[in-house]
Tab-separated table of C-alpha atoms in Angstrom:
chain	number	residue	atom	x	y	z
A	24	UNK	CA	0.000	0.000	0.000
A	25	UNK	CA	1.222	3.304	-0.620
A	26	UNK	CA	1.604	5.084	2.905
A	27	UNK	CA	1.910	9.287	3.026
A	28	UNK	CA	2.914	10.801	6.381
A	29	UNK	CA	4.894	13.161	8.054
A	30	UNK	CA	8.039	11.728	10.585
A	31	UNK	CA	9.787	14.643	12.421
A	32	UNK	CA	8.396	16.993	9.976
A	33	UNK	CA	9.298	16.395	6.878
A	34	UNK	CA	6.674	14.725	4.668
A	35	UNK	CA	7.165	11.074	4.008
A	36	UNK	CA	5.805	8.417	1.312
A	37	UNK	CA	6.541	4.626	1.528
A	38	UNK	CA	5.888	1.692	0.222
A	39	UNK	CA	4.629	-1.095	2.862
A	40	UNK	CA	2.650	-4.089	3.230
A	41	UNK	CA	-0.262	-3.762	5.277
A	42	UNK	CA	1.031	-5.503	8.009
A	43	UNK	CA	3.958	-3.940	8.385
A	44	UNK	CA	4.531	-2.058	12.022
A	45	UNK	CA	5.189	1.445	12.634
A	46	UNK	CA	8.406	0.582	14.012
A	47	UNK	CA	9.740	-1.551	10.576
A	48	UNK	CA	8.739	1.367	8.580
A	49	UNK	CA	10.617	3.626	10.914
A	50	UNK	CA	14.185	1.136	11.712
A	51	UNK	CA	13.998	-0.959	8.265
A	52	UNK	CA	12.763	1.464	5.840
A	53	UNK	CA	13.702	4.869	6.922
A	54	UNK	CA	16.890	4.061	8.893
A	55	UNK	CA	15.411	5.958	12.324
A	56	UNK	CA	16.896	3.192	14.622
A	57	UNK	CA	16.697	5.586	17.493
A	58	UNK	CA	13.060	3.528	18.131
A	59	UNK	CA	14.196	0.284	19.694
A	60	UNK	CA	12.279	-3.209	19.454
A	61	UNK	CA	13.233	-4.616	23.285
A	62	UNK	CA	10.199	-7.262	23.179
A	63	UNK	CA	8.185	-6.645	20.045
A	64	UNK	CA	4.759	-7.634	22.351
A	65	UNK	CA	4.070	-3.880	23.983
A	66	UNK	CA	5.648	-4.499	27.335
A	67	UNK	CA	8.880	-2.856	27.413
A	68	UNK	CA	7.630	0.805	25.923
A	69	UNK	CA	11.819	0.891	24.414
A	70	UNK	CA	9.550	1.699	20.834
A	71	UNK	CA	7.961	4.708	22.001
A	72	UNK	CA	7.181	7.583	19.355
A	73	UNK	CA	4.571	10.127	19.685
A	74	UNK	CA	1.849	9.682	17.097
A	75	UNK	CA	-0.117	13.392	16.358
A	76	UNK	CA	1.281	14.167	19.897
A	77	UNK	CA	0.744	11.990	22.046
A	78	UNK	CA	3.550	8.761	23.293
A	79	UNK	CA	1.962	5.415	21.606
A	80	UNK	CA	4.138	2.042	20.926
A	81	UNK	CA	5.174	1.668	17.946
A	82	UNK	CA	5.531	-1.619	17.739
A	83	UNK	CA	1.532	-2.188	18.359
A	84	UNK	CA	0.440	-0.127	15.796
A	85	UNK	CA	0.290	-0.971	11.654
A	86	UNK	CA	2.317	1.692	9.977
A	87	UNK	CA	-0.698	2.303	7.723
A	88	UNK	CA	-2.576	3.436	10.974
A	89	UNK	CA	-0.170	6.542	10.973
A	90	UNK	CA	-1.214	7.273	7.029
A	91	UNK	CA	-1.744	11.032	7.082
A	92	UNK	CA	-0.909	11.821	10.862
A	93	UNK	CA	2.270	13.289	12.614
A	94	UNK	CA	5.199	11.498	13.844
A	95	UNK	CA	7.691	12.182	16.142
A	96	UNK	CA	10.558	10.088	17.222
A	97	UNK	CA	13.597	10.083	19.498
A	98	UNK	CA	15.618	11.414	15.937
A	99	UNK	CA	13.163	14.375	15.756
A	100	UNK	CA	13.744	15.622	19.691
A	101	UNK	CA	17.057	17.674	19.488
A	102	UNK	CA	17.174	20.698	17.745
A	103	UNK	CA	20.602	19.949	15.797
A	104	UNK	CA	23.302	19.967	18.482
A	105	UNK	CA	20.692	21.490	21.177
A	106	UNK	CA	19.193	18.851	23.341
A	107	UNK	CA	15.394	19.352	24.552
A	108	UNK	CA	15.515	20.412	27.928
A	109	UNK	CA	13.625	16.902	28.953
A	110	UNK	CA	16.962	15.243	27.254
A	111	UNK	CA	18.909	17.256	28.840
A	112	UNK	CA	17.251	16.576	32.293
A	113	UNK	CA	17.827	12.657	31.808
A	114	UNK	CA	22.182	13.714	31.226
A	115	UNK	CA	21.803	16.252	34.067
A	116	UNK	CA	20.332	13.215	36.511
A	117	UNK	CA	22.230	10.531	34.682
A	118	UNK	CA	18.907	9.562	33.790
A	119	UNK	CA	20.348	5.830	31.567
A	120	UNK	CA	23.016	3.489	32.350
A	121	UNK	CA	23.064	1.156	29.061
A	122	UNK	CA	21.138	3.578	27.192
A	123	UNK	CA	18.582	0.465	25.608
A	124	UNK	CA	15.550	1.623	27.170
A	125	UNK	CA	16.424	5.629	26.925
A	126	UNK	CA	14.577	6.426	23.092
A	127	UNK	CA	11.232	5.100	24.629
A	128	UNK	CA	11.600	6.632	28.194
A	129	UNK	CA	12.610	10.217	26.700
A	130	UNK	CA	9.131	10.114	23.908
A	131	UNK	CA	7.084	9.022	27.124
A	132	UNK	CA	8.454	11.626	29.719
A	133	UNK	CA	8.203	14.299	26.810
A	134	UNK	CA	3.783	13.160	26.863
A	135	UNK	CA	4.546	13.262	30.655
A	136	UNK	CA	6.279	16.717	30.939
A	137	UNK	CA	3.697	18.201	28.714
A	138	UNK	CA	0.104	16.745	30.231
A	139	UNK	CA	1.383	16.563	33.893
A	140	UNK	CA	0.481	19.509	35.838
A	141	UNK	CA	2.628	19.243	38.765
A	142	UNK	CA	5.873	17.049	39.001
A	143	UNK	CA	3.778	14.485	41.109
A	144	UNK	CA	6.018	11.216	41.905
A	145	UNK	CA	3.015	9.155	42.204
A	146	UNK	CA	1.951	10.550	38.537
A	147	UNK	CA	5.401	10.302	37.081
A	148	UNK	CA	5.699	6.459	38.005
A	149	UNK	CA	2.041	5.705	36.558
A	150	UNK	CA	3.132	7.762	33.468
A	151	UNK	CA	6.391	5.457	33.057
A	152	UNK	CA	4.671	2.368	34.158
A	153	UNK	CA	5.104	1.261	30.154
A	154	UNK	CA	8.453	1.644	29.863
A	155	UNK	CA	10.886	-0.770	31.557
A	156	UNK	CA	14.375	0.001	32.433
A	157	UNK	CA	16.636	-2.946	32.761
A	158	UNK	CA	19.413	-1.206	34.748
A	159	UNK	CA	16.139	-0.706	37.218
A	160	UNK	CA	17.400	2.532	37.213
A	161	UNK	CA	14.043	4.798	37.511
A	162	UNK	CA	14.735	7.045	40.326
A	163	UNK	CA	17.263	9.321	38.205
A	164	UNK	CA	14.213	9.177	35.456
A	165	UNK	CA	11.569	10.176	37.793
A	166	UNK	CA	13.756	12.949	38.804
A	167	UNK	CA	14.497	13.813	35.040
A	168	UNK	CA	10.997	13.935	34.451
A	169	UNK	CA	10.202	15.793	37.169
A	170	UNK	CA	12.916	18.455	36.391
A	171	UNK	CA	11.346	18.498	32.839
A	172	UNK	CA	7.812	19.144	34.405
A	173	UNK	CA	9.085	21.905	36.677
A	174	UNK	CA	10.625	23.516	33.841
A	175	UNK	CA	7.888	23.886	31.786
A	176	UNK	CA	5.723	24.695	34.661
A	177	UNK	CA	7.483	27.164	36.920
A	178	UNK	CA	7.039	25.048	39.566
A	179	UNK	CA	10.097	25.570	42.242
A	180	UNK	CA	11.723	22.120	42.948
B	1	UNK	CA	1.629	-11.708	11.545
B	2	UNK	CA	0.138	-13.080	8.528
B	3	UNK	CA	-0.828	-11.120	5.609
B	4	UNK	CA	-3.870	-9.078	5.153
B	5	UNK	CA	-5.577	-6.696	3.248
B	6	UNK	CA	-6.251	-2.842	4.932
B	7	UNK	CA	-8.968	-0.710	4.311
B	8	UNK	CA	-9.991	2.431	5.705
B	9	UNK	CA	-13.991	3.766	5.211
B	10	UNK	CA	-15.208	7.012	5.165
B	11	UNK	CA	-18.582	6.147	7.594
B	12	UNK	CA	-19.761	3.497	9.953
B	13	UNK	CA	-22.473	2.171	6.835
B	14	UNK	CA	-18.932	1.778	4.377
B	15	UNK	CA	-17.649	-0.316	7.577
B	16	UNK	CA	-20.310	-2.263	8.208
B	17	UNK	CA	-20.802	-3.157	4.286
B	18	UNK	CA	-16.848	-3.861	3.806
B	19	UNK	CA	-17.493	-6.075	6.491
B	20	UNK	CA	-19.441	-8.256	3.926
B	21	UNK	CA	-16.125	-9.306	2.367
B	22	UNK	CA	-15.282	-12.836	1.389
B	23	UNK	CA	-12.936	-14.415	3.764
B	24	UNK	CA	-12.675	-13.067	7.456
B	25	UNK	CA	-12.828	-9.301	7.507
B	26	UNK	CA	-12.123	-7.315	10.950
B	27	UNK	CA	-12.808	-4.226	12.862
B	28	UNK	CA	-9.667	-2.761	13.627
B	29	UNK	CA	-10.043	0.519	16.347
B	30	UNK	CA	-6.737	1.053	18.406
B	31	UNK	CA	-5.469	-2.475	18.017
B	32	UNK	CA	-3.764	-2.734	21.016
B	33	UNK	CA	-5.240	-6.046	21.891
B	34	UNK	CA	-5.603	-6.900	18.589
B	35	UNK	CA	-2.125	-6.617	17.206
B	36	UNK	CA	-0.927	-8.895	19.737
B	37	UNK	CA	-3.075	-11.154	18.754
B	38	UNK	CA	-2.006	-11.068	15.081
B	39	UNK	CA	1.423	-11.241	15.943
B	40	UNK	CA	0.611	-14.780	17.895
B	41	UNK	CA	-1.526	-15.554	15.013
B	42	UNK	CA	-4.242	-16.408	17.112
B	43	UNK	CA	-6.448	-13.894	14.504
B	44	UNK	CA	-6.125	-14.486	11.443
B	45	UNK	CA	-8.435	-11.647	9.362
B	46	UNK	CA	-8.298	-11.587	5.713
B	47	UNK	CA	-9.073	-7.845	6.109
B	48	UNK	CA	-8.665	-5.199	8.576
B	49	UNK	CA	-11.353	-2.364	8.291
B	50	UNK	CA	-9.936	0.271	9.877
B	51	UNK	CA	-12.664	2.301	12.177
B	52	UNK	CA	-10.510	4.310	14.511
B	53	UNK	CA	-11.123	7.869	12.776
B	54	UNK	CA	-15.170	7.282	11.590
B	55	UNK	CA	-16.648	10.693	12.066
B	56	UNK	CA	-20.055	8.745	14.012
B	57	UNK	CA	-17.839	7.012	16.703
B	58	UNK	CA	-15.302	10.001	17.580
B	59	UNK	CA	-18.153	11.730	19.040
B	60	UNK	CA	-18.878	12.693	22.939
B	61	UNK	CA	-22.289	14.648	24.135
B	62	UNK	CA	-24.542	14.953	26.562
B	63	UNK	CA	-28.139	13.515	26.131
B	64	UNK	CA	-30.409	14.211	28.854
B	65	UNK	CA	-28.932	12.324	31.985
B	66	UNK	CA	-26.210	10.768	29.993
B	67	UNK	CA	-23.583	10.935	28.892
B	68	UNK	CA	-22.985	9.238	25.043
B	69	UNK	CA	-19.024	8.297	24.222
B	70	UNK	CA	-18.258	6.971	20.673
B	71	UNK	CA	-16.891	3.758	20.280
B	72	UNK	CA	-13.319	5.045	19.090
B	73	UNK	CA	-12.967	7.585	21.664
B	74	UNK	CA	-9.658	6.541	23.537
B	75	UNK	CA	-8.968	5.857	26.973
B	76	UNK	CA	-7.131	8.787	27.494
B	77	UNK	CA	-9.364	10.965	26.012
B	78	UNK	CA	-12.127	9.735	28.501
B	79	UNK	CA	-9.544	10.170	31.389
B	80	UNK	CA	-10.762	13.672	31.203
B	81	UNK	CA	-14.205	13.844	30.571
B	82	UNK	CA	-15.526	15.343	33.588
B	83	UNK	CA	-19.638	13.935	33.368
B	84	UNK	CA	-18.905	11.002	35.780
B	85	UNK	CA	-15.522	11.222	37.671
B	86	UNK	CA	-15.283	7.161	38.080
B	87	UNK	CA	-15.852	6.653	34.518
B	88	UNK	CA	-12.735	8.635	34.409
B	89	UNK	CA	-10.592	7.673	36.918
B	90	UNK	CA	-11.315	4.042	35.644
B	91	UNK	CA	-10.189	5.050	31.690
B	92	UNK	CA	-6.908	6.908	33.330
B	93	UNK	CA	-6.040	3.209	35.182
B	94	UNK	CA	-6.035	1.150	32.318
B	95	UNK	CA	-2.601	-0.313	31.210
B	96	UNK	CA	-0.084	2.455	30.837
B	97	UNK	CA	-0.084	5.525	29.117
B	98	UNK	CA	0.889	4.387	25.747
B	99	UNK	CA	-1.779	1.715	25.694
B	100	UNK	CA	-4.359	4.443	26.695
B	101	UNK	CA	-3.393	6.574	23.904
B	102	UNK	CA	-4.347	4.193	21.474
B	103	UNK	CA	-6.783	1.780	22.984
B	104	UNK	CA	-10.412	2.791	22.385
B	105	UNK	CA	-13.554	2.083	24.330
B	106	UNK	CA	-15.600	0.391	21.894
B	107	UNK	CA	-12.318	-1.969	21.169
B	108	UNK	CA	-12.297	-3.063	24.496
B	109	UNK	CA	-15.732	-3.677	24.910
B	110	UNK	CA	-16.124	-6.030	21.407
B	111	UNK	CA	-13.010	-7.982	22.982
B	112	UNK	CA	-14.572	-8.478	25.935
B	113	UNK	CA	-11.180	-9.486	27.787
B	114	UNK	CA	-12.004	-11.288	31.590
B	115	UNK	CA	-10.234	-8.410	32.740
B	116	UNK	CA	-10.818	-5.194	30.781
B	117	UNK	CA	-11.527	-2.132	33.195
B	118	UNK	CA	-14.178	-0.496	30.313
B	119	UNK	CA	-16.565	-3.526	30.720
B	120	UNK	CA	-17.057	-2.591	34.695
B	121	UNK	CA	-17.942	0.804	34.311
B	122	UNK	CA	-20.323	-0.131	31.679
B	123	UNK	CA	-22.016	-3.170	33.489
B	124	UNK	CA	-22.024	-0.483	36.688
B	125	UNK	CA	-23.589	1.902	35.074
B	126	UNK	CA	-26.388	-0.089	33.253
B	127	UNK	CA	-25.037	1.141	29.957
B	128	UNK	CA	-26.092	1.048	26.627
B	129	UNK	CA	-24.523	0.088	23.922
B	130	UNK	CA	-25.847	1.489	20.621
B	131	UNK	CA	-24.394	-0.407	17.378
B	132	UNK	CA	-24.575	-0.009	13.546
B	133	UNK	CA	-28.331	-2.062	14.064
B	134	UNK	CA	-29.552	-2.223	17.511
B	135	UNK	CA	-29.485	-0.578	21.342
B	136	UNK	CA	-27.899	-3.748	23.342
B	137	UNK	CA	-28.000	-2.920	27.557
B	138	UNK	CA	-25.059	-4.054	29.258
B	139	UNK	CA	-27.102	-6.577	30.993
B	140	UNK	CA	-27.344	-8.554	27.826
B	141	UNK	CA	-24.094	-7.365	25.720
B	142	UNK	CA	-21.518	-9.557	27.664
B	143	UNK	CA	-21.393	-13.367	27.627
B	144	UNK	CA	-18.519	-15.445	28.367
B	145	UNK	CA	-14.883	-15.515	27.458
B	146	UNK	CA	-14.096	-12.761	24.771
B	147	UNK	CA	-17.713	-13.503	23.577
B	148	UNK	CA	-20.094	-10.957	23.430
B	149	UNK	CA	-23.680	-10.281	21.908
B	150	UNK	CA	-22.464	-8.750	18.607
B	151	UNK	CA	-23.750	-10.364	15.597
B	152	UNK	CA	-20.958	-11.143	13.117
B	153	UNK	CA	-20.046	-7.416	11.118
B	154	UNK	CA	-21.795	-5.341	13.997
B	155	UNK	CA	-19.942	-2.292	15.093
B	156	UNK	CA	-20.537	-0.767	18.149
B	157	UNK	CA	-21.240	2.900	17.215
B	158	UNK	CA	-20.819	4.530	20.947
B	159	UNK	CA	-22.082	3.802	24.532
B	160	UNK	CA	-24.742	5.925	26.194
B	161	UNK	CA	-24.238	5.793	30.444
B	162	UNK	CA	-26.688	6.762	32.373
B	163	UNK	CA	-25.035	9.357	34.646
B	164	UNK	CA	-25.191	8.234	38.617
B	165	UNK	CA	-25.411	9.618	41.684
B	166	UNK	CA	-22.558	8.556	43.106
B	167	UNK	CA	-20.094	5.831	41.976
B	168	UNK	CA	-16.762	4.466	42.420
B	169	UNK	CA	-14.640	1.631	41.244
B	170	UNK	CA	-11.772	0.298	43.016
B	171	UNK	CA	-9.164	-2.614	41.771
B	172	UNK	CA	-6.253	-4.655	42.471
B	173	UNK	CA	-3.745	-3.943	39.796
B	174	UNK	CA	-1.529	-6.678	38.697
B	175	UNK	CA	1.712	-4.790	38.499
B	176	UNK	CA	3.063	-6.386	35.774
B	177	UNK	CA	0.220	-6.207	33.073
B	178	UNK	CA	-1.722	-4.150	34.722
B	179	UNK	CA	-4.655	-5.867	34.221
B	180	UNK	CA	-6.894	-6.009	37.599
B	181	UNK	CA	-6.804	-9.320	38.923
B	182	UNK	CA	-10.203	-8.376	40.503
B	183	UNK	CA	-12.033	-4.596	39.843
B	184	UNK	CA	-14.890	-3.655	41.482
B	185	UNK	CA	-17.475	-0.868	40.064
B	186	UNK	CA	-20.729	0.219	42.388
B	187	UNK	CA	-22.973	2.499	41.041
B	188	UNK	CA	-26.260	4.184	42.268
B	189	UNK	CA	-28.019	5.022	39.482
B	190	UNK	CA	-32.012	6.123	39.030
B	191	UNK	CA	-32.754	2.068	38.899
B	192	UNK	CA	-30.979	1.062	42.145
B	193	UNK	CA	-27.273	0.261	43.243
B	194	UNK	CA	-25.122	-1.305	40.878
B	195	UNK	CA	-22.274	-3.314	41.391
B	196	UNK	CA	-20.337	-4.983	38.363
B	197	UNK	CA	-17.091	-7.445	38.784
B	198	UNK	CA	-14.549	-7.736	36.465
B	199	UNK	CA	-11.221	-10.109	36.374
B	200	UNK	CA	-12.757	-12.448	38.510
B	201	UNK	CA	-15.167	-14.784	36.084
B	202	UNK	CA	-15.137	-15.485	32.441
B	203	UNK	CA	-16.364	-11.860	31.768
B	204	UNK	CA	-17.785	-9.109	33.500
B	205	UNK	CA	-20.634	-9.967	35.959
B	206	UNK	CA	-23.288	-8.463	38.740
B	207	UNK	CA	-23.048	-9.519	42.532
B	208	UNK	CA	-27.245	-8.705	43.441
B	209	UNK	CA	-26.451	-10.022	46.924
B	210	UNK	CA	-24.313	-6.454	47.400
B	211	UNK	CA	-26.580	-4.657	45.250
B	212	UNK	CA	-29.518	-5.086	47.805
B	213	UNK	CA	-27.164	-4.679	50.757
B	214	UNK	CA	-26.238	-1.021	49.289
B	215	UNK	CA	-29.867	-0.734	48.461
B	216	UNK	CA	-30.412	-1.086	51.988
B	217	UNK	CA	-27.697	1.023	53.309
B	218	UNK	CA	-24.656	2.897	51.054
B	219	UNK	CA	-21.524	1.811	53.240
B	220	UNK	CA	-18.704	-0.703	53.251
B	221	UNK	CA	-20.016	-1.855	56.331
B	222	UNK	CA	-23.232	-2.981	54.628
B	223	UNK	CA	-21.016	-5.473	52.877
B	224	UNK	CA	-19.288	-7.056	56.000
B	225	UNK	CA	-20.662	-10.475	56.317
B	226	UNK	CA	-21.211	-11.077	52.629
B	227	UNK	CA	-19.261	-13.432	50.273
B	228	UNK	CA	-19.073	-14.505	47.096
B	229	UNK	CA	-18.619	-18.418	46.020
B	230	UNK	CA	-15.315	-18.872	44.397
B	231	UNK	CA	-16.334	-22.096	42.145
B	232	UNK	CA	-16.556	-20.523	38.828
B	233	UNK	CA	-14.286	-17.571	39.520
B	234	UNK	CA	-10.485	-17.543	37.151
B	235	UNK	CA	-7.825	-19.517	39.082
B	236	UNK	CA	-4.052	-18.911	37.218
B	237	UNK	CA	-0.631	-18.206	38.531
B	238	UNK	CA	-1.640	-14.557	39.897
B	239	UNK	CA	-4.430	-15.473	42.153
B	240	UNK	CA	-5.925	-18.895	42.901
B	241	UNK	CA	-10.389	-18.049	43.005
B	242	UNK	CA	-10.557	-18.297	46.817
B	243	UNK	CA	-8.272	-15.177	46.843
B	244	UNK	CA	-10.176	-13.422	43.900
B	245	UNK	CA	-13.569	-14.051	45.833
B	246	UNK	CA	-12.226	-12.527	48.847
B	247	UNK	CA	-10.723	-9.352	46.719
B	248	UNK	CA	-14.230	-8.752	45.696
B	249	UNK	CA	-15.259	-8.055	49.267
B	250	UNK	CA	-12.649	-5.503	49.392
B	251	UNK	CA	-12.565	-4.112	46.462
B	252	UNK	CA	-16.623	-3.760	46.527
B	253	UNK	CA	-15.770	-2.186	49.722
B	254	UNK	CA	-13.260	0.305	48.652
B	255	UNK	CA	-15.521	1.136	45.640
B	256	UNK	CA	-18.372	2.105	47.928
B	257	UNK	CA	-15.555	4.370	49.833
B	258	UNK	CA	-14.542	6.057	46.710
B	259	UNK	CA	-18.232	6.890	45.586
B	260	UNK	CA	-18.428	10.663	45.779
């Protein structure tokens, strides 16, 4: 089928089968392997990518379910050489130790940081419940997103 | 996955008649039980119709006293409706947040999963659940294991729910798929208290014993004393049934608490 949509702003048209996943289109086709495949079954959240917005798995949704919406992965974050202040956050708190899970857990804490009124700890670890870190290292996360949250916000830490 | 063919209609009536297709056509809405499924192969659809963006089941509005969500309305969009605060606390509690940002309402009622969260609130509520054909009620809608009253090619168009006076739902989350491994939803609504089980039996189900205990008096303590028989309740490696049956008590209990 042919597929049109836009990946980190620039327009896009493929080729794919219809079963193809979101996350083939974007590692296989397009070369974007910042979107890693930990478990290919939706537990592990490493896929993340926002889709029109908002952090979805990309590896449980059919690429031709994106046709004609807006997608942003890890590739898309930075602005050149200038992190986003959320990636910047997870380097300030040392926020990854094997880096694996890091693509997914930056898209998700970027939905977090920007629907999350108040850097809630409680809300931050529901928010990341669907990404796992294998280094078990969450606490540095929490406290990236939470820096991310405060910075949008105002909010004094 | 196997192959298949895609489609995507521009109306619920294009749906329902590409649903006529040779082979074994299938709704597809958020897919996020569904694509697991394909990947296991245990579906095998010829076709995938596509319904997530139809115009008729994207819709929310109120009617009357209640409140009607379409079927593709995600879970995180009803995390913020505001009609009936349970209905949304229960949508923001489902799996994580990625899952909620895909998974629709009207997708998780058609799979009818043992333990899907939507299927409480709407058994609670005394829901209805309008299709492409027919008004179903919730009392009638669910029936076993992933089975439910749809006729082959029916799509559920949206679900009209009755608002309540006061309702709450409560659950033990299973941490890792976070799935309840018993939810409990009580309800009082303008035809009585309402209280709905899910993750416990084959599919959702009412407890009437607690219903007319509530009747009689809206508190936990109205409950103390009652049980449930664990015979036919889900036994597996995250809770045998005599533990489910007693997480009913207190999750019917914490329900009641949380009614506002």
């Amino acid at each position: 089928m042919h597929l049109s949509l836009t990946i980190n702003g620039k327009p896009v048209e493929a080729e794919v089968e219809p079963r193809t996943l979101l996350v083939t289109l974007l590692r296989d086709h397009l070369g974007l392997t910042g979107s890693h495949v930990g478990c290919d079954t939706g537990q592990c959240g490493a896929c993340t990518v926002h889709l029109d917005g908002r952090a979805v798995k990309s590896c449980l949704i059919l690429a031709v379910q994106a046709e004609g919406r807006q997608v942003l992965t890890i590739e898309g974050v930075a602005s050149g050489e200038t992190l986003h202040p959320v990636q910047e956050a997870f380097r300030d708190r040392h926020a990854l130790q094997c880096g694996f899970c890091t693509p997914g857990m930056v898209m998700t804490a970027l939905d977090l940081v920007e629907h999350l009124d108040r850097p809630d700890e409680e809300a931050i670890r529901q928010g990341l419940a669907g990404n796992l870190c294998r280094c078990t290292g969450y606490r540095p996360i929490v406290e990236a997103v939470g820096d991310g949250i405060r910075a949008r916000t105002g909010a004094a830490s | 996955m196997m192959p298949f063919d895609f489609i995507r209609p521009a109306n619920a009536a294009e749906a329902v008649a590409a649903h006529g297709a040779e082979g074994e056509p299938r709704y597809l809405a958020g897919g996020q039980s569904l694509l697991g499924a394909l990947k296991l192969r245990l579906a095998q659809p010829s076709l995938l119709i596509d319904v997530a963006r139809l115009p008729e089941l994207r819709a929310v509005r109120r009617q009357g006293d209640a409140v009607v969500v379409g079927a593709s309305v995600t879970h995180a969009e009803m995390a913020v409706l505001t009609d009936i605060p349970a209905l949304a606390e229960l949508a923001g509690s489902i799996g994580d947040l990625q899952v909620r940002n895909m998974g629709t309402l009207g997708g998780s009622l058609a799979n009818n999963d043992p333990a899907g969260d939507p299927a409480a609130a709407v058994l609670g509520l005394g829901a209805t659940i309008r299709t492409d054909r027919r008004e179903i009620a919730a009392d009638d809608f669910f029936l076993g294991m992933f089975e439910t009253a749809l006729e082959p090619g029916e799509l559920i168009v949206e679900v009209s729910y009755p608002l309540p006076s006061r309702a709450g739902y409560a659950k033990l989350r299973n941490p890792a798929s976070g799935y309840p491994v018993v939810g409990v939803f009580v309800a009082e609504t303008a035809s009585g208290v309402r209280v709905a089980v899910t993750g416990a039996g084959a599919c959702v189900f009412r407890l009437p014993d607690f219903e007319r205990a509530l009747g009689r008096e809206f508190s936990g303590k109205a409950l103390a004393g009652l049980s449930v028989p664990s015979d036919d309740l889900n036994r597996d490696l995250h809770a045998t049934a005599e533990y489910r049956a007693h997480l009913i008590g207190v999750m019917a209990a914490r329900a009641v608490e949380r009614c506002g």
